[in-house]
mmCIF file of C-alpha atoms and ligand atoms in Angstrom:
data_model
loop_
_atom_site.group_PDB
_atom_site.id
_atom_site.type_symbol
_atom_site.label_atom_id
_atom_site.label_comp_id
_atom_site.label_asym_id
_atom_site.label_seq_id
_atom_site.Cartn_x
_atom_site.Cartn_y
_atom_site.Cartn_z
ATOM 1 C CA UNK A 1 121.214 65.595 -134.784
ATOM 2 C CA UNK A 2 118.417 63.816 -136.047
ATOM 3 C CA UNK A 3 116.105 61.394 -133.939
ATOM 4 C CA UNK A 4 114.621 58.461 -135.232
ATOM 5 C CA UNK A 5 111.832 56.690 -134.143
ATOM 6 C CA UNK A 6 112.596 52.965 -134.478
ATOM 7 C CA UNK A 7 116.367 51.103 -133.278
ATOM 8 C CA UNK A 8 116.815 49.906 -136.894
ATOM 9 C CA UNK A 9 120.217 51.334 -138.617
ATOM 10 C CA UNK A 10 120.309 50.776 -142.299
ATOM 11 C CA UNK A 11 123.639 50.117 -143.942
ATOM 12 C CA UNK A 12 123.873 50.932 -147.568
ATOM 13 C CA UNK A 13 126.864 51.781 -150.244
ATOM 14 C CA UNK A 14 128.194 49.949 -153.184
ATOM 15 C CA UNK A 15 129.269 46.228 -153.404
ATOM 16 C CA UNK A 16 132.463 46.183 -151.276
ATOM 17 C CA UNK A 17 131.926 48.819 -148.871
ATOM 18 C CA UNK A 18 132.149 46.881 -145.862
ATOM 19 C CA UNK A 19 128.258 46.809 -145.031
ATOM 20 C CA UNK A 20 128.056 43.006 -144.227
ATOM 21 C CA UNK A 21 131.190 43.104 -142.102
ATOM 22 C CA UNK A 22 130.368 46.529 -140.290
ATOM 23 C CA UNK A 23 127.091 45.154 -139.991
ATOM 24 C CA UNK A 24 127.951 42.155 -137.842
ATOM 25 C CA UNK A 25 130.239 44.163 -135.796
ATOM 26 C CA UNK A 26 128.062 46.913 -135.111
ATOM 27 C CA UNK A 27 125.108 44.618 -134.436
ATOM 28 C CA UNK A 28 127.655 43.002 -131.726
ATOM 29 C CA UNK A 29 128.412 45.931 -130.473
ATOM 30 C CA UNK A 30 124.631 47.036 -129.973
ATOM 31 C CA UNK A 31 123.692 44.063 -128.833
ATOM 32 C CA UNK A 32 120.838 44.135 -131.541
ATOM 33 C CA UNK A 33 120.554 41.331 -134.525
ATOM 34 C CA UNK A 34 121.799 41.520 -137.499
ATOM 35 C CA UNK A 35 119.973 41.180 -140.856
ATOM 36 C CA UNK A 36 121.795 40.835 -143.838
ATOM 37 C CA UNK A 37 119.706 41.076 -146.924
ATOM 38 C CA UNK A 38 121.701 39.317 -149.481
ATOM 39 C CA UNK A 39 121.924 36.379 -146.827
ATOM 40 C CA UNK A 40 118.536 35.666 -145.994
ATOM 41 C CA UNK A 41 118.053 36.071 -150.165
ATOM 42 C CA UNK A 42 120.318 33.356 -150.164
ATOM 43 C CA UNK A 43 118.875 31.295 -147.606
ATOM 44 C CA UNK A 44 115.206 31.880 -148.766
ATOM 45 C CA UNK A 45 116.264 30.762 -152.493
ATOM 46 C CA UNK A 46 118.550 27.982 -151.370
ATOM 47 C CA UNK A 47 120.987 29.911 -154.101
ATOM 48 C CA UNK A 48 123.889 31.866 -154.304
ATOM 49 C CA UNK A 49 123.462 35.866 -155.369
ATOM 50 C CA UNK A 50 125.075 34.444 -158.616
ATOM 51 C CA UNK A 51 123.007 31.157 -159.044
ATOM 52 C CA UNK A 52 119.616 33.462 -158.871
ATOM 53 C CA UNK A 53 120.986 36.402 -161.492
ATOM 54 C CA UNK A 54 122.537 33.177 -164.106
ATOM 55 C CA UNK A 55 119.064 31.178 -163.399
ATOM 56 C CA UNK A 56 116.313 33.853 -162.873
ATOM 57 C CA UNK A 57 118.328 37.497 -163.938
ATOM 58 C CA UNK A 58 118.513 40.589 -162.281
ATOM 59 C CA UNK A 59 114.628 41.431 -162.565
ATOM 60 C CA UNK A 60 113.666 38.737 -160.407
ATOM 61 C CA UNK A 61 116.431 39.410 -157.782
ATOM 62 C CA UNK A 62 115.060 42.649 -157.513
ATOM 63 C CA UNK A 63 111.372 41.211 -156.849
ATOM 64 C CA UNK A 64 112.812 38.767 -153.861
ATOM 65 C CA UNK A 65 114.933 41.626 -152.836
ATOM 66 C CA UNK A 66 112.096 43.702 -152.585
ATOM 67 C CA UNK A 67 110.044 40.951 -151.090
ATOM 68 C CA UNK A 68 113.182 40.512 -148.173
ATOM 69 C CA UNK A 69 113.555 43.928 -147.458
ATOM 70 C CA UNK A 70 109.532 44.441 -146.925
ATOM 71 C CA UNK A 71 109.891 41.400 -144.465
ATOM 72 C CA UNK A 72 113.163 42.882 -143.023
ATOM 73 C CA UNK A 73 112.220 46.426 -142.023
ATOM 74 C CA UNK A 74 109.562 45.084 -139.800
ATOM 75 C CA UNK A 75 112.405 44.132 -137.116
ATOM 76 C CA UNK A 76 113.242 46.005 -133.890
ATOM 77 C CA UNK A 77 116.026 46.768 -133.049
ATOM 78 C CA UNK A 78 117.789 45.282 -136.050
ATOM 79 C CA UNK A 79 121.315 46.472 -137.793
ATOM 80 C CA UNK A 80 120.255 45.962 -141.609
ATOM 81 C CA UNK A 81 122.980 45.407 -144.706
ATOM 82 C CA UNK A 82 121.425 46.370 -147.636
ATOM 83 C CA UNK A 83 122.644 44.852 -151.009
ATOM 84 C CA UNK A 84 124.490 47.331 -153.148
ATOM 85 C CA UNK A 85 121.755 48.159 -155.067
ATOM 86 C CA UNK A 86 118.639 47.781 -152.691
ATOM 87 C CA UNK A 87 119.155 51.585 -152.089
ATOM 88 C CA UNK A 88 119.058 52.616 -155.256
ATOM 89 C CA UNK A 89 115.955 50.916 -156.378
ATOM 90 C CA UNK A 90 113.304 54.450 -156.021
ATOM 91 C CA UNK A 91 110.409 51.987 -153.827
ATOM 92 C CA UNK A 92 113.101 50.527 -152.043
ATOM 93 C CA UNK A 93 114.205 54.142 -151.232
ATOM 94 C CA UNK A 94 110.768 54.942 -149.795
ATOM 95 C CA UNK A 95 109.805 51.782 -148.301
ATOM 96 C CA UNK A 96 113.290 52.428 -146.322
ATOM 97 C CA UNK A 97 113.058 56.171 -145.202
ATOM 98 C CA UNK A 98 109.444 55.389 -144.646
ATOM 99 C CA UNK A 99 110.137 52.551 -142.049
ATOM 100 C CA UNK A 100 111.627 55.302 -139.424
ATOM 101 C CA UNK A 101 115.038 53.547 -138.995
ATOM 102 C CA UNK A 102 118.777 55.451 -139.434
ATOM 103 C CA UNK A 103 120.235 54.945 -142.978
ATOM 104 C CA UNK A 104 124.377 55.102 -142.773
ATOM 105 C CA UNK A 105 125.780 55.257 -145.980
ATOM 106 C CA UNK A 106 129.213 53.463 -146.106
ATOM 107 C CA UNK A 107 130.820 56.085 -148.747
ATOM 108 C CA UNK A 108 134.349 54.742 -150.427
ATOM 109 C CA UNK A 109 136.269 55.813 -153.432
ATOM 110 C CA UNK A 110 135.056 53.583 -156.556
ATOM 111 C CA UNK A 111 138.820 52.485 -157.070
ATOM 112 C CA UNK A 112 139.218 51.306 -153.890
ATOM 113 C CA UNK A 113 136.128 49.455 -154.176
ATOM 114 C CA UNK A 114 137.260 47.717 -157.433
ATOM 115 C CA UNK A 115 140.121 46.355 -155.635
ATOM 116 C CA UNK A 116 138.203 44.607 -152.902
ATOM 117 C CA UNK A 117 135.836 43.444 -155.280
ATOM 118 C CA UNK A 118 138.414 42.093 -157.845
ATOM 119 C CA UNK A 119 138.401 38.396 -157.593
ATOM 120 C CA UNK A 120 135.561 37.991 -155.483
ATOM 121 C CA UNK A 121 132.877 35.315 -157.019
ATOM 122 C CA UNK A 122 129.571 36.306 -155.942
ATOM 123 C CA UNK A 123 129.297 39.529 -157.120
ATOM 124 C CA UNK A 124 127.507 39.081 -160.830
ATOM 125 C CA UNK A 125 127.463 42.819 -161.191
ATOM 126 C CA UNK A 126 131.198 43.764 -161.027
ATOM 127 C CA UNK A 127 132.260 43.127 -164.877
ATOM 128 C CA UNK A 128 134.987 45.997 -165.589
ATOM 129 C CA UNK A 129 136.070 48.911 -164.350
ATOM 130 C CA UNK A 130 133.811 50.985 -166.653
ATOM 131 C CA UNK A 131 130.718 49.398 -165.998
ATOM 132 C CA UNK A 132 131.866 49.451 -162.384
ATOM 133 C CA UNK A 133 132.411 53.024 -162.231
ATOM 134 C CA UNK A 134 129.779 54.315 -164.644
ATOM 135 C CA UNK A 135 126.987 51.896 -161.842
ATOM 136 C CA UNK A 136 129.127 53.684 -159.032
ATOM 137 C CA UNK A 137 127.794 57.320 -160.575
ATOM 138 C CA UNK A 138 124.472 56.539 -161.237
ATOM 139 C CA UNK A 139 123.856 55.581 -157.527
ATOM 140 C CA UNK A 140 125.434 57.989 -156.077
ATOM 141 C CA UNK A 141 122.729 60.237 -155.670
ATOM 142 C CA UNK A 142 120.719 57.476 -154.099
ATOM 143 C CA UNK A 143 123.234 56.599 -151.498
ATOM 144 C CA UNK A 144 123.477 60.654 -150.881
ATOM 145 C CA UNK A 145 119.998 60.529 -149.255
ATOM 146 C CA UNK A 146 121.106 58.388 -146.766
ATOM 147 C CA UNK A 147 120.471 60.218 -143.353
ATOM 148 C CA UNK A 148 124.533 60.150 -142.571
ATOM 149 C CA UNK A 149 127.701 59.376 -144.498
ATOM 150 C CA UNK A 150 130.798 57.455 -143.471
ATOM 151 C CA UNK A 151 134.016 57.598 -144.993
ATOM 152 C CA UNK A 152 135.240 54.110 -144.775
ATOM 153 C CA UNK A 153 138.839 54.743 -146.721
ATOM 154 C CA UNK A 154 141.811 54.082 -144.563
ATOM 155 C CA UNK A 155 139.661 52.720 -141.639
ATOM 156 C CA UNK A 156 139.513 49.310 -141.039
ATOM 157 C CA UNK A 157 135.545 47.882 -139.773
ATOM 158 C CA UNK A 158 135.873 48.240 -135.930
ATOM 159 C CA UNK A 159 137.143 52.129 -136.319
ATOM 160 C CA UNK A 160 134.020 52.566 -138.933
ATOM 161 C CA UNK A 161 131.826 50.799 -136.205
ATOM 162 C CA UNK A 162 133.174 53.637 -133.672
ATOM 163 C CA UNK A 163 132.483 56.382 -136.293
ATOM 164 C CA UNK A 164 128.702 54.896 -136.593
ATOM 165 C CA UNK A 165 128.020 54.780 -132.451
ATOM 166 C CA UNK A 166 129.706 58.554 -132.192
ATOM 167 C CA UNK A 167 126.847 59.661 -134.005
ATOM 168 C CA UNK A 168 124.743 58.948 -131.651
ATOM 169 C CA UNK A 169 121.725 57.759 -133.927
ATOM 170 C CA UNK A 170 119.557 57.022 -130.694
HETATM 171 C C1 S3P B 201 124.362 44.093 -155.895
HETATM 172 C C2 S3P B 201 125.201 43.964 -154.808
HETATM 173 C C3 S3P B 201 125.314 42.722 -154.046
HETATM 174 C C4 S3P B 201 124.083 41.833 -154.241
HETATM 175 C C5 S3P B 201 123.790 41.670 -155.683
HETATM 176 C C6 S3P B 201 123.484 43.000 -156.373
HETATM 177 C C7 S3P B 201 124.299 45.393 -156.601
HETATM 178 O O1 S3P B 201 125.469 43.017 -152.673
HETATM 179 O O2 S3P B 201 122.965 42.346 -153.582
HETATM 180 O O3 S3P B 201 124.913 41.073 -156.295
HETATM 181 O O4 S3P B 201 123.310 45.639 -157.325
HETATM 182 O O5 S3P B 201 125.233 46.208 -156.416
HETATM 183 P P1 S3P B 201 126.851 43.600 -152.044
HETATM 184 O O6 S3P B 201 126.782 45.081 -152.096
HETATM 185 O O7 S3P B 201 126.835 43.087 -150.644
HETATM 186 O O8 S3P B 201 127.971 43.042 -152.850
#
């Protein structure tokens, strides 16, 4: 089991893994905040996700996303939802494991993904399957370096909250 020297748990998989909605419930259940990134991006810019990538692009959402997460791994305790891709950005990786928080990785099947995501407006990412899938593979082996994995098929948020607390991350 591995120890970790600051109450922060980092939640991190693709876009529709559940991190925002775990997030809230585990924070509730810990009794510890909960920062999600994509939300104080939001608030900070006064934007949607969508507004900044069809204003600004996806270069500049990954400089305030840096920028957010720097400012958010300074909290304790604190239950962190990464963005999809805040993971698998390499310096976001570090800046992450260096902070001495839990990462959880919230790992789903891509086509199970695609379904929750299908419809959804404020993803600007989530084009087609392809380009789904084929952004699913290339950050897989990001999300793999998380410090546990979760299988969140067939289990609805509270049962993936229980699966986070029986691992006993503190
Ligand atoms: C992104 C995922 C989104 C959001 C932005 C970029 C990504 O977060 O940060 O649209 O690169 O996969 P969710 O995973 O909460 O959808």
């Amino acid at each position: 089991m591995l120890r970790h020297r600051r109450k922060v748990i980092y939640l991190l998989g693709f876009m529709g893994s559940g991190k925002s909605t775990v997030g809230q419930l585990l924070a509730n259940a810990l009794g510890w905040p909960l920062i999600d990134l994509d939300t104080v991006i939001e608030a900070g810019q006064g934007l949607s996700i969508r507004e900044i990538f069809e204003n600004s692009g996806e270069p500049f959402f990954r400089q305030i996303e840096r920028a957010a997460l720097t400012e958010a791994c300074k909290a304790e305790p604190a239950v962190i939802a990464l963005g999809g891709g805040t993971f698998a950005q390499p310096p976001n990786v570090d800046l992450v494991r260096d902070s001495g928080g839990a990462t959880v990785w919230l790992d789903c099947p891509p086509e199970v993904l695609r379904t929750r995501c299908e419809g959804l407006e404020n993803r600007p990412l989530f084009r087609d399957k392809e380009s789904f899938e084929q952004l699913f593979m290339e950050r897989l082996p990001f999300y793999r370096l998380a410090d546990y994995r979760i299988s969140t098929e067939g289990r609805n948020p509270q049962e993936v909250v229980e699966q986070i607390l029986s691992l006993r991350v503190f």
